[in-house]
Coordinates of C-alpha atoms in Angstrom, one line a residue:
Chain A
M1 CA 7.4 -101.7 83.1
N2 CA 10.0 -101.0 85.2
T3 CA 10.4 -97.9 86.9
A4 CA 13.0 -96.7 84.4
K5 CA 10.8 -97.1 81.4
V6 CA 8.3 -95.3 83.3
S7 CA 10.1 -91.9 84.4
E8 CA 11.4 -92.2 80.8
S9 CA 8.0 -92.1 78.6
I10 CA 7.0 -89.8 81.3
H11 CA 10.0 -87.3 80.1
F12 CA 9.3 -87.8 76.4
Q13 CA 5.5 -86.3 77.1
Q14 CA 6.7 -83.1 79.0
K15 CA 9.1 -83.0 76.3
L16 CA 6.8 -83.7 73.6
G17 CA 4.4 -81.3 75.5
E18 CA 6.9 -78.7 75.4
E19 CA 8.2 -78.8 72.4
T20 CA 5.1 -78.1 70.7
G21 CA 4.2 -75.3 72.9
Y22 CA 7.2 -73.8 71.6
L23 CA 6.4 -74.9 67.6
K24 CA 3.0 -73.6 68.9
M25 CA 4.3 -69.8 69.5
I26 CA 6.9 -69.8 66.6
W27 CA 3.9 -70.5 64.5
Q28 CA 0.9 -68.1 65.7
R29 CA 3.7 -65.8 65.5
F30 CA 4.8 -66.1 62.1
F31 CA 1.2 -66.1 61.4
K32 CA 0.6 -63.0 62.4
H33 CA 3.1 -61.6 59.9
H34 CA 1.0 -60.9 57.1
M35 CA 4.2 -60.7 54.7
A36 CA 5.0 -63.5 55.8
V37 CA 2.2 -65.6 55.4
T38 CA 1.0 -64.5 51.6
G39 CA 5.2 -65.2 51.0
T40 CA 4.9 -68.3 52.1
V41 CA 1.5 -68.7 49.9
V42 CA 3.7 -67.7 47.0
F43 CA 6.1 -69.6 47.5
L44 CA 3.9 -72.6 47.7
L45 CA 2.4 -71.9 44.4
I46 CA 5.6 -71.7 42.7
V47 CA 6.6 -75.1 44.5
L48 CA 3.4 -76.0 42.6
M49 CA 3.9 -74.3 39.1
A50 CA 7.4 -76.3 39.3
V51 CA 6.2 -79.4 40.2
L52 CA 3.0 -79.5 37.9
A53 CA 5.2 -78.3 35.1
P54 CA 4.6 -81.2 32.6
W55 CA 1.6 -81.0 33.3
L56 CA 0.1 -77.1 33.1
A57 CA 3.0 -76.2 30.3
P58 CA 1.5 -75.2 27.0
M59 CA 4.1 -77.4 25.1
D60 CA 7.4 -79.2 25.1
P61 CA 9.7 -76.4 26.5
N62 CA 12.4 -77.3 24.0
R63 CA 10.0 -77.3 21.2
V64 CA 10.8 -75.4 18.1
D65 CA 7.6 -73.8 16.3
P66 CA 9.7 -73.4 12.7
V67 CA 6.4 -71.1 12.3
S68 CA 6.7 -68.3 14.8
F69 CA 9.9 -67.5 15.9
Q70 CA 10.7 -63.9 18.1
S71 CA 7.1 -63.8 17.9
A72 CA 5.1 -61.4 20.3
P73 CA 2.7 -62.8 22.9
S74 CA -0.6 -64.5 20.5
A75 CA -3.2 -67.0 20.6
A76 CA -0.9 -70.3 19.6
H77 CA 1.4 -69.2 22.4
I78 CA 0.3 -66.5 25.8
L79 CA 4.2 -65.4 26.5
G80 CA 5.5 -65.3 22.8
T81 CA 8.5 -67.2 21.9
D82 CA 11.6 -66.8 22.3
D83 CA 14.7 -66.2 19.6
V84 CA 15.1 -70.3 17.7
G85 CA 11.0 -70.6 18.3
R86 CA 10.7 -72.0 22.0
D87 CA 7.5 -71.2 23.7
V88 CA 8.4 -68.7 26.8
L89 CA 5.3 -69.3 29.0
S90 CA 5.8 -73.6 28.9
R91 CA 10.1 -72.5 29.4
L92 CA 8.9 -70.4 32.3
L93 CA 7.3 -73.1 34.2
Y94 CA 10.1 -75.6 33.7
A95 CA 12.9 -72.7 34.2
A96 CA 10.8 -72.8 38.0
R97 CA 12.1 -76.6 38.9
V98 CA 16.4 -75.3 38.6
S99 CA 15.6 -72.5 41.0
L100 CA 13.9 -74.5 43.5
S101 CA 17.2 -77.3 43.1
V102 CA 19.3 -75.0 42.7
G103 CA 18.2 -73.4 46.3
L104 CA 16.9 -76.0 48.0
G105 CA 20.0 -78.4 46.6
A106 CA 22.9 -76.1 47.2
V107 CA 21.3 -74.9 51.3
A108 CA 21.1 -78.5 51.9
I109 CA 24.8 -79.5 51.5
Y110 CA 25.9 -75.5 53.1
V111 CA 24.0 -76.7 56.5
M112 CA 25.7 -79.3 56.8
I113 CA 29.5 -78.4 55.9
G114 CA 28.4 -75.7 58.0
T115 CA 27.2 -77.7 61.1
L116 CA 29.6 -80.4 61.3
I117 CA 32.2 -77.5 61.2
G118 CA 31.0 -75.4 63.7
A119 CA 29.9 -78.0 65.7
V120 CA 33.3 -79.3 66.1
A121 CA 34.8 -76.7 66.6
G122 CA 32.5 -75.6 69.0
F123 CA 32.8 -78.7 70.9
F124 CA 36.1 -79.7 71.0
G125 CA 37.5 -76.1 70.7
G126 CA 41.2 -75.6 71.8
W127 CA 43.1 -75.6 68.4
I128 CA 40.8 -77.7 65.8
D129 CA 38.1 -74.4 67.1
G130 CA 41.0 -72.3 66.2
L131 CA 42.1 -74.3 62.6
L132 CA 38.7 -74.2 61.6
M133 CA 37.8 -70.5 62.1
R134 CA 40.4 -69.5 60.4
I135 CA 39.8 -72.2 57.4
T136 CA 35.8 -70.0 58.0
D137 CA 37.4 -67.1 57.9
I138 CA 39.2 -67.6 54.1
F139 CA 36.2 -68.6 52.6
M140 CA 34.5 -65.9 54.3
S141 CA 37.0 -63.3 53.1
F142 CA 35.9 -64.7 49.5
P143 CA 34.4 -62.0 47.1
Y144 CA 31.9 -64.8 47.2
L145 CA 30.7 -64.7 42.8
M146 CA 33.9 -63.7 41.8
V147 CA 35.3 -66.8 43.0
I148 CA 31.9 -68.9 41.9
L149 CA 32.1 -67.6 38.9
V150 CA 35.6 -69.4 38.6
L151 CA 35.3 -71.9 39.7
V152 CA 32.0 -72.5 37.9
S153 CA 33.8 -72.5 34.6
V154 CA 36.8 -74.4 35.3
M155 CA 34.1 -78.2 36.7
G156 CA 31.9 -77.1 33.4
P157 CA 29.2 -75.0 33.6
S158 CA 26.1 -76.9 35.3
L159 CA 23.5 -77.3 36.8
T160 CA 25.2 -80.2 39.4
N161 CA 27.5 -77.9 39.3
I162 CA 26.2 -74.6 40.5
I163 CA 24.3 -76.9 43.2
V164 CA 28.2 -78.0 44.1
V165 CA 30.2 -74.9 44.9
L166 CA 27.1 -72.5 45.9
G167 CA 26.7 -75.8 48.8
V168 CA 30.9 -76.3 49.5
L169 CA 31.4 -72.3 49.2
G170 CA 28.0 -70.9 51.5
W171 CA 29.0 -72.4 55.2
P172 CA 30.7 -70.1 56.8
Q173 CA 28.3 -68.4 58.4
V174 CA 26.2 -71.5 59.2
A175 CA 29.4 -73.4 61.5
R176 CA 29.4 -69.6 62.9
I177 CA 25.9 -69.5 63.9
V178 CA 26.3 -73.7 65.3
R179 CA 29.7 -73.0 66.6
G180 CA 28.0 -69.8 68.8
S181 CA 25.2 -72.3 70.0
V182 CA 26.9 -74.7 71.0
L183 CA 29.6 -73.0 73.0
Q184 CA 27.3 -72.0 74.7
I185 CA 25.3 -74.6 75.8
K186 CA 27.8 -76.0 76.6
Q187 CA 28.2 -74.9 79.6
M188 CA 24.2 -75.7 80.9
D189 CA 24.3 -77.5 83.1
Y190 CA 22.9 -80.4 81.8
V191 CA 25.2 -81.3 79.4
K192 CA 28.4 -81.2 81.9
A193 CA 25.6 -84.0 83.3
A194 CA 25.5 -85.8 79.2
V195 CA 29.6 -85.5 79.7
A196 CA 29.3 -87.0 83.6
L197 CA 26.8 -89.7 81.9
G198 CA 29.7 -91.2 79.6
Y199 CA 27.6 -90.1 76.6
S200 CA 29.9 -89.9 73.5
A201 CA 30.8 -86.5 72.0
P202 CA 28.0 -87.0 68.8
R203 CA 25.5 -88.2 71.1
I204 CA 25.4 -85.0 72.8
V205 CA 26.2 -82.6 70.1
F206 CA 23.5 -83.7 68.6
S207 CA 20.8 -84.6 70.7
H208 CA 21.7 -82.4 73.1
I209 CA 23.0 -79.4 71.4
L210 CA 21.9 -78.9 68.3
P211 CA 18.6 -78.5 68.5
N212 CA 18.8 -75.3 70.1
A213 CA 20.6 -74.1 67.0
F214 CA 17.8 -75.3 64.7
A215 CA 15.8 -72.0 64.6
P216 CA 18.7 -69.6 63.2
I217 CA 19.6 -71.6 60.9
L218 CA 16.3 -72.0 59.5
V219 CA 16.1 -68.8 59.6
N220 CA 19.8 -68.9 57.4
A221 CA 18.8 -71.1 55.1
T222 CA 15.8 -69.8 54.2
F223 CA 17.6 -66.1 53.7
G224 CA 20.6 -68.5 51.5
M225 CA 17.7 -70.2 49.4
A226 CA 16.9 -66.5 48.6
N227 CA 20.3 -65.4 47.2
A228 CA 21.5 -69.4 45.9
I229 CA 18.5 -68.7 43.5
I230 CA 19.8 -65.0 42.6
T231 CA 23.3 -66.5 42.3
E232 CA 22.2 -69.1 40.0
S233 CA 20.2 -66.9 37.7
S234 CA 23.1 -64.5 37.9
L235 CA 25.5 -66.8 36.8
S236 CA 23.0 -68.4 34.0
F237 CA 22.6 -64.9 32.8
L238 CA 26.0 -64.8 32.4
G239 CA 26.5 -67.7 30.2
M240 CA 28.3 -69.8 33.2
G241 CA 25.7 -71.4 34.3
V242 CA 22.9 -73.6 33.2
Q243 CA 23.0 -74.0 29.6
P244 CA 20.5 -73.9 27.2
P245 CA 18.3 -75.5 26.1
T246 CA 17.1 -76.2 30.1
A247 CA 15.0 -73.0 30.9
S248 CA 16.6 -71.3 33.2
W249 CA 15.3 -68.2 34.2
G250 CA 18.5 -66.6 34.2
N251 CA 19.7 -67.3 31.0
M252 CA 16.3 -67.1 29.5
L253 CA 17.0 -62.9 29.8
T254 CA 20.6 -63.7 28.3
Q255 CA 18.9 -62.7 24.9
A256 CA 18.1 -59.1 26.7
Q257 CA 22.3 -58.3 26.8
S258 CA 21.3 -57.3 22.8
L259 CA 19.4 -53.6 22.5
T260 CA 17.1 -54.5 20.1
V261 CA 15.4 -57.3 22.5
L262 CA 16.0 -55.3 24.8
S263 CA 13.8 -52.3 23.2
S264 CA 11.2 -54.6 21.4
Q265 CA 10.5 -57.7 22.2
P266 CA 9.9 -57.1 25.5
W267 CA 8.6 -60.6 26.5
M268 CA 11.2 -62.8 26.1
W269 CA 12.9 -61.1 29.2
L270 CA 10.4 -59.5 31.4
P271 CA 8.6 -62.5 32.3
S272 CA 11.7 -64.4 33.4
G273 CA 13.1 -61.3 35.2
F274 CA 9.9 -61.0 36.9
M275 CA 9.5 -64.2 37.9
I276 CA 13.0 -63.8 39.5
V277 CA 12.0 -61.3 41.7
I278 CA 9.0 -62.8 42.6
A279 CA 10.0 -65.7 43.9
V280 CA 13.5 -64.5 45.8
L281 CA 10.7 -62.0 47.6
S282 CA 8.8 -64.3 48.9
I283 CA 11.5 -66.2 50.5
N284 CA 13.2 -63.4 51.9
F285 CA 9.9 -62.8 53.5
M286 CA 9.2 -65.8 54.4
G287 CA 12.4 -65.4 56.3
D288 CA 12.3 -62.4 58.1
G289 CA 8.8 -63.5 59.7
L290 CA 10.4 -66.8 60.9
R291 CA 13.0 -64.9 62.4
D292 CA 10.8 -62.3 64.3
A293 CA 9.0 -65.5 64.9
V294 CA 12.0 -67.1 66.5
D295 CA 14.0 -64.3 68.3
P296 CA 11.8 -63.7 71.4
K297 CA 13.4 -59.9 71.0
S298 CA 11.7 -58.8 67.8
F299 CA 8.2 -58.4 67.9
R300 CA 6.1 -56.8 65.9
Chain B
M1 CA 46.0 -48.7 69.9
L2 CA 48.9 -49.2 67.5
Q3 CA 49.6 -52.8 68.8
Y4 CA 45.6 -53.8 68.6
I5 CA 46.3 -52.5 64.8
A6 CA 49.4 -54.6 64.9
R7 CA 48.0 -58.5 66.1
R8 CA 45.0 -58.2 62.9
I9 CA 47.0 -57.4 60.4
V10 CA 49.2 -60.4 61.7
I11 CA 46.2 -62.5 61.9
A12 CA 45.1 -61.6 58.2
V13 CA 48.1 -62.8 57.0
P14 CA 48.0 -66.2 57.2
V15 CA 44.5 -66.2 55.6
L16 CA 45.7 -63.6 52.7
F17 CA 47.5 -66.9 51.8
G18 CA 45.7 -69.6 52.2
V19 CA 43.5 -67.4 49.7
T20 CA 46.1 -67.7 47.4
I21 CA 46.7 -71.4 48.1
F22 CA 43.1 -72.3 47.1
N23 CA 43.2 -69.6 44.1
F24 CA 46.0 -71.2 42.9
V25 CA 44.8 -74.5 43.4
I26 CA 41.3 -73.4 41.1
M27 CA 43.1 -72.1 38.8
H28 CA 45.2 -75.9 38.3
L29 CA 42.9 -77.6 37.9
A30 CA 41.4 -76.0 35.1
P31 CA 40.4 -78.0 31.9
G32 CA 42.6 -76.1 28.9
N33 CA 46.2 -76.1 28.3
P34 CA 46.9 -72.5 28.3
V35 CA 50.2 -73.9 25.7
D36 CA 47.9 -73.7 23.0
M37 CA 47.4 -70.3 22.7
F38 CA 51.0 -69.2 22.7
V39 CA 52.1 -71.0 20.0
N40 CA 50.5 -71.6 16.2
P41 CA 48.1 -74.6 15.5
F42 CA 51.3 -76.5 13.1
A43 CA 53.3 -76.7 16.1
T44 CA 54.7 -79.6 16.7
E45 CA 54.8 -81.5 20.3
A46 CA 58.3 -80.5 20.5
D47 CA 57.4 -76.9 19.7
I48 CA 54.7 -77.0 22.8
A49 CA 57.0 -79.3 25.2
I50 CA 59.9 -76.5 24.8
K51 CA 56.9 -73.4 25.4
K52 CA 55.8 -75.7 28.1
A53 CA 59.1 -75.7 30.2
Q54 CA 59.7 -72.4 29.4
L55 CA 56.8 -70.7 31.1
G56 CA 57.1 -73.4 34.1
L57 CA 54.3 -75.5 33.8
N58 CA 55.9 -78.7 33.8
D59 CA 57.8 -77.5 37.8
P60 CA 55.8 -78.9 40.1
I61 CA 52.8 -77.3 41.3
W62 CA 54.1 -75.8 44.6
V63 CA 57.4 -74.3 43.1
Q64 CA 55.2 -72.7 40.1
Y65 CA 52.9 -71.3 43.6
I66 CA 56.3 -70.2 44.8
H67 CA 57.2 -68.5 41.7
W68 CA 54.2 -66.7 41.5
L69 CA 54.4 -65.6 45.0
Q70 CA 57.8 -64.6 44.4
N71 CA 56.8 -62.2 41.6
L72 CA 54.4 -61.1 43.7
L73 CA 56.4 -59.9 46.0
Q74 CA 57.7 -58.3 43.4
G75 CA 54.8 -56.2 42.4
N76 CA 55.0 -59.0 38.6
L77 CA 51.3 -60.8 38.7
G78 CA 52.5 -62.5 35.4
Y79 CA 51.6 -61.9 31.7
S80 CA 47.8 -62.6 30.6
F81 CA 47.2 -65.8 28.3
S82 CA 45.0 -63.7 25.8
T83 CA 46.3 -60.2 25.4
Y84 CA 50.4 -60.7 26.0
E85 CA 50.1 -57.2 28.7
P86 CA 51.2 -57.5 32.0
V87 CA 48.8 -58.6 34.1
T88 CA 49.7 -55.8 37.1
Q89 CA 49.4 -53.2 33.8
M90 CA 46.2 -54.4 32.3
I91 CA 44.8 -54.2 36.0
S92 CA 46.1 -51.0 37.1
V93 CA 43.4 -49.4 34.3
R94 CA 40.8 -51.3 35.4
F95 CA 41.3 -50.3 38.8
G96 CA 39.8 -46.3 38.6
P97 CA 36.3 -47.4 36.3
T98 CA 36.1 -49.5 39.4
F99 CA 36.6 -47.7 41.8
L100 CA 34.7 -44.2 41.3
L101 CA 31.3 -46.9 40.7
M102 CA 32.2 -48.5 44.1
G103 CA 32.8 -45.3 45.9
S104 CA 29.6 -43.6 44.4
S105 CA 27.4 -46.7 44.5
L106 CA 28.9 -47.1 48.5
L107 CA 27.5 -43.2 48.8
I108 CA 24.1 -43.5 46.9
A109 CA 23.6 -46.7 49.5
Y110 CA 24.4 -44.7 52.6
L111 CA 22.6 -41.8 51.4
L112 CA 19.4 -43.8 50.7
A113 CA 19.8 -45.7 53.8
I114 CA 20.1 -43.8 56.6
P115 CA 17.6 -41.4 56.2
I116 CA 14.9 -44.6 54.9
G117 CA 16.4 -46.0 58.0
I118 CA 16.0 -43.6 60.9
I119 CA 12.3 -42.6 59.7
S120 CA 11.0 -45.9 59.7
A121 CA 12.5 -46.2 63.0
T122 CA 11.1 -43.7 64.8
R123 CA 7.8 -44.1 63.0
Q124 CA 7.7 -48.1 63.5
Y125 CA 4.6 -50.0 62.6
S126 CA 3.2 -46.9 60.5
T127 CA 2.7 -47.0 56.6
I128 CA 5.9 -45.8 56.0
D129 CA 7.5 -48.1 57.7
Y130 CA 5.8 -51.2 55.9
T131 CA 6.7 -49.2 52.6
A132 CA 10.0 -48.5 53.8
T133 CA 10.8 -52.3 54.4
T134 CA 9.1 -53.8 51.6
F135 CA 10.9 -51.2 49.4
S136 CA 14.3 -52.2 50.9
F137 CA 13.3 -56.4 50.3
L138 CA 12.5 -55.6 46.8
G139 CA 16.0 -53.8 47.0
V140 CA 17.4 -56.8 47.7
S141 CA 15.4 -59.6 46.1
I142 CA 15.8 -57.8 42.1
P143 CA 19.2 -59.4 40.9
H144 CA 21.4 -56.9 39.8
F145 CA 21.2 -57.8 36.0
F146 CA 17.5 -57.5 35.9
M147 CA 17.4 -54.2 37.9
G148 CA 20.1 -53.2 35.0
L149 CA 18.4 -54.1 32.2
G150 CA 15.1 -52.5 34.1
A151 CA 17.2 -49.1 34.5
I152 CA 19.1 -49.2 30.6
Y153 CA 14.7 -50.0 29.0
L154 CA 13.5 -47.3 31.3
F155 CA 16.1 -44.2 30.9
A156 CA 18.1 -44.8 27.9
V157 CA 15.4 -46.5 24.8
V158 CA 11.9 -45.4 25.7
W159 CA 13.0 -42.1 28.0
P160 CA 16.5 -41.3 26.6
V161 CA 18.0 -39.0 29.3
F162 CA 20.9 -42.2 29.9
P163 CA 24.0 -43.7 27.4
T164 CA 23.1 -47.5 27.4
G165 CA 26.4 -48.7 28.7
G166 CA 30.3 -47.5 28.6
M167 CA 31.9 -44.9 30.6
N168 CA 32.7 -42.0 28.0
Q169 CA 30.7 -41.3 24.5
L170 CA 33.0 -42.7 21.7
G171 CA 34.4 -39.4 19.8
G172 CA 32.8 -37.5 23.2
D173 CA 35.9 -35.6 25.1
G174 CA 35.8 -37.4 28.2
G175 CA 35.6 -35.3 30.0
L176 CA 33.6 -35.1 34.1
S177 CA 30.6 -34.5 33.1
D178 CA 30.5 -36.5 30.3
T179 CA 32.0 -39.5 32.7
L180 CA 28.9 -38.7 35.1
R181 CA 25.9 -39.4 33.0
H182 CA 27.7 -42.8 32.1
L183 CA 28.0 -43.9 35.4
I184 CA 24.9 -42.5 37.1
L185 CA 22.5 -45.8 35.8
P186 CA 24.9 -48.3 37.3
A187 CA 25.5 -47.1 40.3
L188 CA 22.0 -47.1 40.5
V189 CA 21.4 -50.0 40.1
L190 CA 24.4 -50.9 41.9
G191 CA 23.5 -48.6 45.0
T192 CA 19.6 -49.2 45.8
G193 CA 21.0 -53.6 45.5
V194 CA 23.2 -52.8 48.4
A195 CA 21.0 -49.9 49.8
G196 CA 18.4 -52.4 50.6
N197 CA 20.3 -54.4 53.0
M198 CA 21.5 -51.6 54.8
V199 CA 18.1 -50.1 55.7
R200 CA 17.2 -52.8 57.8
Y201 CA 20.4 -52.9 60.3
V202 CA 19.6 -49.1 59.8
R203 CA 16.6 -49.6 61.3
S204 CA 16.9 -51.8 64.1
S205 CA 20.3 -50.5 65.0
M206 CA 18.4 -47.1 65.3
L207 CA 15.1 -49.2 67.2
E208 CA 17.5 -50.7 69.3
V209 CA 18.8 -47.2 70.7
L210 CA 15.2 -45.7 70.8
G211 CA 14.5 -47.4 73.7
Q212 CA 17.9 -46.2 75.9
D213 CA 17.0 -44.4 78.9
Y214 CA 19.6 -41.2 78.0
L215 CA 17.2 -40.1 75.3
R216 CA 14.5 -40.1 77.8
T217 CA 16.6 -37.9 79.4
A218 CA 17.6 -35.6 76.5
R219 CA 13.5 -35.2 75.7
A220 CA 13.0 -34.2 79.5
K221 CA 15.8 -31.9 79.3
G222 CA 13.2 -30.3 76.8
L223 CA 15.3 -31.4 73.9
R224 CA 14.2 -31.1 69.9
E225 CA 12.5 -34.2 69.0
F226 CA 14.8 -33.1 65.3
I227 CA 18.2 -33.3 67.6
V228 CA 17.4 -35.5 70.1
T229 CA 17.0 -38.6 67.2
N230 CA 19.8 -36.9 64.6
K231 CA 22.1 -36.7 66.9
H232 CA 22.0 -38.3 70.1
A233 CA 20.3 -41.3 69.2
L234 CA 21.6 -41.6 65.3
R235 CA 25.3 -41.3 67.1
N236 CA 25.4 -44.4 68.4
A237 CA 23.5 -46.0 65.9
M238 CA 26.5 -45.5 63.6
I239 CA 28.1 -47.7 65.8
P240 CA 26.6 -51.1 64.0
I241 CA 25.8 -49.1 60.8
I242 CA 29.7 -48.0 60.2
T243 CA 30.5 -52.5 60.8
I244 CA 28.6 -52.8 57.8
I245 CA 30.7 -51.6 55.2
G246 CA 33.0 -54.1 55.6
L247 CA 29.7 -56.8 55.1
D248 CA 29.0 -55.1 51.5
I249 CA 32.6 -54.7 50.2
P250 CA 32.2 -58.5 49.3
L251 CA 28.6 -57.8 48.0
L252 CA 29.8 -54.5 46.1
V253 CA 32.7 -56.7 43.9
G254 CA 30.3 -59.8 43.2
G255 CA 27.1 -56.9 42.2
A256 CA 30.3 -54.9 40.1
V257 CA 31.0 -57.4 38.0
V258 CA 27.3 -58.3 36.7
T259 CA 26.7 -54.5 36.6
E260 CA 29.8 -53.8 35.1
Q261 CA 29.2 -56.8 32.0
I262 CA 25.4 -55.4 32.0
F263 CA 26.9 -51.5 31.4
Q264 CA 30.3 -52.7 29.8
W265 CA 31.9 -50.4 32.5
P266 CA 35.3 -50.7 31.6
G267 CA 36.1 -52.3 35.2
L268 CA 38.0 -54.7 37.2
G269 CA 34.2 -57.1 36.8
Q270 CA 33.9 -57.0 32.9
L271 CA 37.7 -58.0 32.9
T272 CA 36.9 -60.6 35.3
I273 CA 34.2 -62.5 32.1
Q274 CA 36.7 -61.2 29.5
S275 CA 39.1 -63.1 31.7
I276 CA 37.1 -66.5 31.9
N277 CA 35.8 -67.0 28.7
S278 CA 39.3 -66.4 27.5
R279 CA 41.1 -69.3 29.6
D280 CA 43.5 -66.2 31.2
Y281 CA 44.4 -67.4 34.4
P282 CA 47.1 -65.6 35.2
T283 CA 44.8 -62.4 35.4
L284 CA 42.2 -63.9 36.9
M285 CA 44.5 -64.9 39.7
A286 CA 45.4 -61.4 40.1
I287 CA 42.0 -60.2 40.6
N288 CA 41.0 -63.1 42.2
F289 CA 43.8 -62.0 44.8
I290 CA 43.2 -58.7 44.9
A291 CA 39.6 -58.6 45.7
A292 CA 40.1 -60.6 48.7
A293 CA 43.0 -58.5 49.7
V294 CA 40.5 -55.3 49.2
V295 CA 38.0 -57.9 51.8
L296 CA 40.7 -58.3 53.8
L297 CA 41.4 -54.7 54.5
S298 CA 38.0 -53.8 54.5
N299 CA 37.5 -56.0 57.5
L300 CA 40.5 -55.1 59.2
L301 CA 39.2 -51.4 58.5
T302 CA 35.7 -52.3 59.8
D303 CA 37.6 -53.4 63.0
I304 CA 39.3 -50.7 63.8
M305 CA 37.3 -47.9 63.0
Y306 CA 34.6 -50.5 65.3
S307 CA 37.5 -49.2 67.8
V308 CA 37.7 -46.1 67.5
V309 CA 34.0 -45.1 67.5
D310 CA 33.1 -47.5 70.3
P311 CA 36.3 -47.1 72.9
R312 CA 34.4 -48.9 75.8
I313 CA 35.9 -52.0 72.7
K314 CA 39.3 -53.4 74.1
Y315 CA 41.9 -53.7 72.1
N316 CA 44.1 -56.1 74.1
K317 CA 41.1 -59.1 73.8

């Protein structure tokens, strides 16, 4: 084994040691945050619910029961049936899949776009930075929900289109976070050393600078997931989102716009409304715990 | 100061142009032919072509954009595809109700968030603090439409103290008290959603200030705790709080769309949904443009207010 390899492996071990220390500290601080831990448990239960939906659901979510529609909860339909006779509980379970895929999909897209734009702007600076930041300003001054509504209705409302639209519009904050930390870290000696060693720009950015921005991005992504779920449910509620017969928590509430359903058939809209609140709340608590855990300034 | 404001405006203008271009491109990607709305179903191909030429739909997209801009500068936003009324007129009727709703929601949000945030910060880690934090999370986690439906269910159906929707009683006098009765539920729904976000800002901003030395000095001087928190601390904590108005306006605009739809409030949000359903692109484009202008303007005002309340900020930077 030559000396270079040995020193590299020692360096690697040191780095590993430091990183496990840092992650361990974050984990310990996260664990002390009771609401965050509760939120995580609830969120995992919802994930489980979505994954196991085919086994948990008492019947096919789109099967129409010809003898009972708009029926109140009973032994056959624990949460009753909707206006065309579909089992509310089964639809509730399957709808968890829609919400989670919107949350994860949209956030994955916008974190990628935001990281790329922020990293390029921060690393190269100059007119590239100016141009990219103006574009970011443009995207930030869109009245968010209105533009999403228009875009989704132009592209045709569907699950995929919602994920794409939310992903394509959601990146400005991540871009700003990444740009900020790139600008800050660019001045560090070890980055200057990497430049002096002739490393390529992508290598410096991705393996030397970006890992430092990981924590704030993760916090942003967690809150972003909660927002994406709320936005999808609002769109589906307005009829511009996931289209029936596919069940989404939002479109299950659409019927409640009629006063009869609202006042005398609460089983048709209350459960899915509560599911949205529980899902979003648990993710927000998780995000809050993460933010406190990675931010050394805020001790609980 | 004037120079600073001028600089900010100069920066805002290209952003506004960007927004209009983006808007224009989206609208042109839209499926559906607006000409179909103007001609009767039995019109011949030739008739349709003539109408299309009349509407300028044959021109290249950038020519159409320049036409649109020219008209915009003259205050002409085109004609609605669905009602044939001038868009300017349609929108101006809707402005008042939306402004009333958003203004009162913002007021409610501040009236709720500032006291709760202060109490939460001065009794950090107490039961009150945890309760306030939990409720603020609840505020941001309940979608406006669900909160709206819940409010209608509780306060208009189960316990009918407020009307279920609209802005005035049909056949009523349309007076102020009638409008206020209709305003309370939607304004509360929109306001509490925004307040949830705000409480956390107020709390953290207060916490930051409460640790400062000059507060210890104020207490050492023998000032009452009430004056220390509400005069000395709050003044400085207000700086970041003011700036979040800029963040709240886009939130309010979006929230207003859903809230107006649920409460049948006759504002711009409801018009948005109606225009989407009838593919009324000129109206949609105008609403989006106005909404973006309002957002930019509120950002600008925030920057200006920030430098007014905090003289340490340099104008020429």
